[in-house]
Amino acid sequence: QVQLVESGGDLVQPGGSLKLSCAASGSFFSINDMGWYRQAPGKQRELVAIVPSGGGTIYSNSVKGRFTISRDNAKNSVYLQMNSLKPEDTAVYYCNVEVHWAQGVMHFWGQGTQVTVSS
């Protein structure tokens, strides 16, 4: 089994910053893509950013220029630095990783961490 543990969610004022972390543990051969998604109340879960194993990054238009995704392969971790936060960034943020393990290639989700942007 693969476990993802997220941290870093909090209440922050508009214009503030937060950094989310997600660490993968368990028995697996490798991690491919790592990413962050979010889900606001009453809305569908949406992509925020992805960092593929081969390099490069992909961002949704709504966060481009404000958020930065990064990964530390030695720690099996992915991070999301969020700057210039807006109230519309309020959501539960989930990390998602594509893992190659004994049962093949699968996606796993973290438990979610709440980010609230409000004055």
Tab-separated table of C-alpha atoms in Angstrom:
chain	number	residue	atom	x	y	z
A	1	GLN	CA	0.000	0.000	0.000
A	2	VAL	CA	1.003	3.622	-0.539
A	3	GLN	CA	0.232	6.404	1.913
A	4	LEU	CA	0.276	10.142	1.293
A	5	VAL	CA	0.470	12.565	4.193
A	6	GLU	CA	-0.243	16.228	3.556
A	7	SER	CA	0.407	19.240	5.724
A	8	GLY	CA	0.526	23.006	5.593
A	9	GLY	CA	-3.087	24.066	5.202
A	10	ASP	CA	-4.195	27.033	7.303
A	11	LEU	CA	-6.219	30.228	7.509
A	12	VAL	CA	-4.417	33.108	5.803
A	13	GLN	CA	-5.294	36.659	4.844
A	14	PRO	CA	-5.629	37.710	1.195
A	15	GLY	CA	-2.205	38.427	-0.258
A	16	GLY	CA	-0.545	35.996	2.127
A	17	SER	CA	1.464	32.851	1.479
A	18	LEU	CA	1.353	29.199	2.436
A	19	LYS	CA	3.427	26.146	1.583
A	20	LEU	CA	1.813	22.727	1.321
A	21	SER	CA	3.768	19.504	1.653
A	22	CYS	CA	2.938	15.919	0.732
A	23	ALA	CA	5.096	12.904	1.496
A	24	ALA	CA	4.611	9.438	0.044
A	25	SER	CA	5.525	6.304	1.942
A	26	GLY	CA	5.075	2.574	1.512
A	27	SER	CA	6.396	-0.065	-0.813
A	28	PHE	CA	6.773	1.038	-4.424
A	29	PHE	CA	9.308	1.030	-7.239
A	30	SER	CA	9.070	4.621	-8.405
A	31	ILE	CA	6.940	7.743	-8.474
A	32	ASN	CA	5.976	9.255	-11.799
A	33	ASP	CA	3.847	12.411	-11.909
A	34	MET	CA	3.157	14.321	-8.680
A	35	GLY	CA	0.488	16.975	-8.464
A	36	TRP	CA	-1.923	19.079	-6.493
A	37	TYR	CA	-5.681	19.378	-6.957
A	38	ARG	CA	-8.251	21.367	-5.050
A	39	GLN	CA	-11.960	21.240	-4.370
A	40	ALA	CA	-13.994	24.219	-3.218
A	41	PRO	CA	-17.440	23.786	-1.612
A	42	GLY	CA	-20.050	22.955	-4.228
A	43	LYS	CA	-17.461	22.626	-6.989
A	44	GLN	CA	-15.690	19.783	-8.744
A	45	ARG	CA	-12.127	18.874	-7.919
A	46	GLU	CA	-9.761	20.707	-10.268
A	47	LEU	CA	-6.121	20.503	-11.239
A	48	VAL	CA	-3.814	23.070	-9.655
A	49	ALA	CA	-0.357	21.956	-10.770
A	50	ILE	CA	1.645	18.911	-11.843
A	51	VAL	CA	5.366	18.178	-11.831
A	52	PRO	CA	6.195	15.171	-14.021
A	53	SER	CA	9.065	12.862	-13.203
A	54	GLY	CA	10.791	13.901	-16.419
A	55	GLY	CA	10.856	17.578	-15.512
A	56	GLY	CA	8.829	20.648	-16.326
A	57	THR	CA	5.692	21.890	-14.631
A	58	ILE	CA	2.053	22.409	-15.559
A	59	TYR	CA	-0.218	24.958	-13.912
A	60	SER	CA	-3.839	25.890	-14.170
A	61	ASN	CA	-4.358	29.388	-15.538
A	62	SER	CA	-5.917	30.505	-12.264
A	63	VAL	CA	-2.691	29.970	-10.281
A	64	LYS	CA	-0.004	30.561	-12.894
A	65	GLY	CA	2.502	33.127	-11.692
A	66	ARG	CA	1.400	32.826	-8.059
A	67	PHE	CA	1.932	29.155	-7.178
A	68	THR	CA	5.078	27.073	-7.572
A	69	ILE	CA	5.129	23.283	-7.498
A	70	SER	CA	8.315	21.375	-6.730
A	71	ARG	CA	9.377	17.879	-5.768
A	72	ASP	CA	12.147	16.232	-3.783
A	73	ASN	CA	12.651	12.745	-5.165
A	74	ALA	CA	14.978	11.743	-2.323
A	75	LYS	CA	12.142	12.415	0.125
A	76	ASN	CA	9.313	11.195	-2.138
A	77	SER	CA	7.703	14.562	-1.542
A	78	VAL	CA	5.902	17.252	-3.479
A	79	TYR	CA	5.387	20.853	-2.403
A	80	LEU	CA	3.146	23.730	-3.392
A	81	GLN	CA	4.308	27.249	-2.595
A	82	MET	CA	1.297	29.542	-2.766
A	83	ASN	CA	1.823	33.306	-2.904
A	84	SER	CA	-0.533	36.232	-3.390
A	85	LEU	CA	-3.418	34.128	-2.154
A	86	LYS	CA	-6.959	35.160	-3.021
A	87	PRO	CA	-10.292	34.272	-1.392
A	88	GLU	CA	-11.110	32.182	-4.454
A	89	ASP	CA	-8.144	29.934	-3.615
A	90	THR	CA	-10.102	28.693	-0.601
A	91	ALA	CA	-10.518	24.926	-0.956
A	92	VAL	CA	-9.403	21.547	0.271
A	93	TYR	CA	-6.101	20.773	-1.429
A	94	TYR	CA	-5.222	17.191	-2.322
A	95	CYS	CA	-1.939	15.780	-3.498
A	96	ASN	CA	-1.985	13.069	-6.117
A	97	VAL	CA	0.876	10.830	-7.172
A	98	GLU	CA	1.236	8.242	-9.893
A	99	VAL	CA	3.107	5.311	-8.417
A	100	HIS	CA	4.658	2.242	-9.969
A	101	TRP	CA	4.256	-0.492	-7.393
A	102	ALA	CA	3.722	-4.229	-7.176
A	103	GLN	CA	0.195	-4.004	-8.594
A	104	GLY	CA	1.165	-1.843	-11.536
A	105	VAL	CA	0.829	1.901	-12.087
A	106	MET	CA	-1.814	3.615	-9.993
A	107	HIS	CA	-2.800	7.029	-8.728
A	108	PHE	CA	-3.061	7.681	-4.997
A	109	TRP	CA	-4.669	10.612	-3.195
A	110	GLY	CA	-3.795	12.352	0.028
A	111	GLN	CA	-6.406	12.998	2.708
A	112	GLY	CA	-6.655	16.692	1.874
A	113	THR	CA	-5.629	19.840	3.728
A	114	GLN	CA	-7.856	22.894	4.163
A	115	VAL	CA	-6.702	26.264	2.849
A	116	THR	CA	-8.874	29.225	3.781
A	117	VAL	CA	-8.128	32.707	2.474
A	118	SER	CA	-10.102	35.315	4.354
A	119	SER	CA	-9.694	38.595	6.184
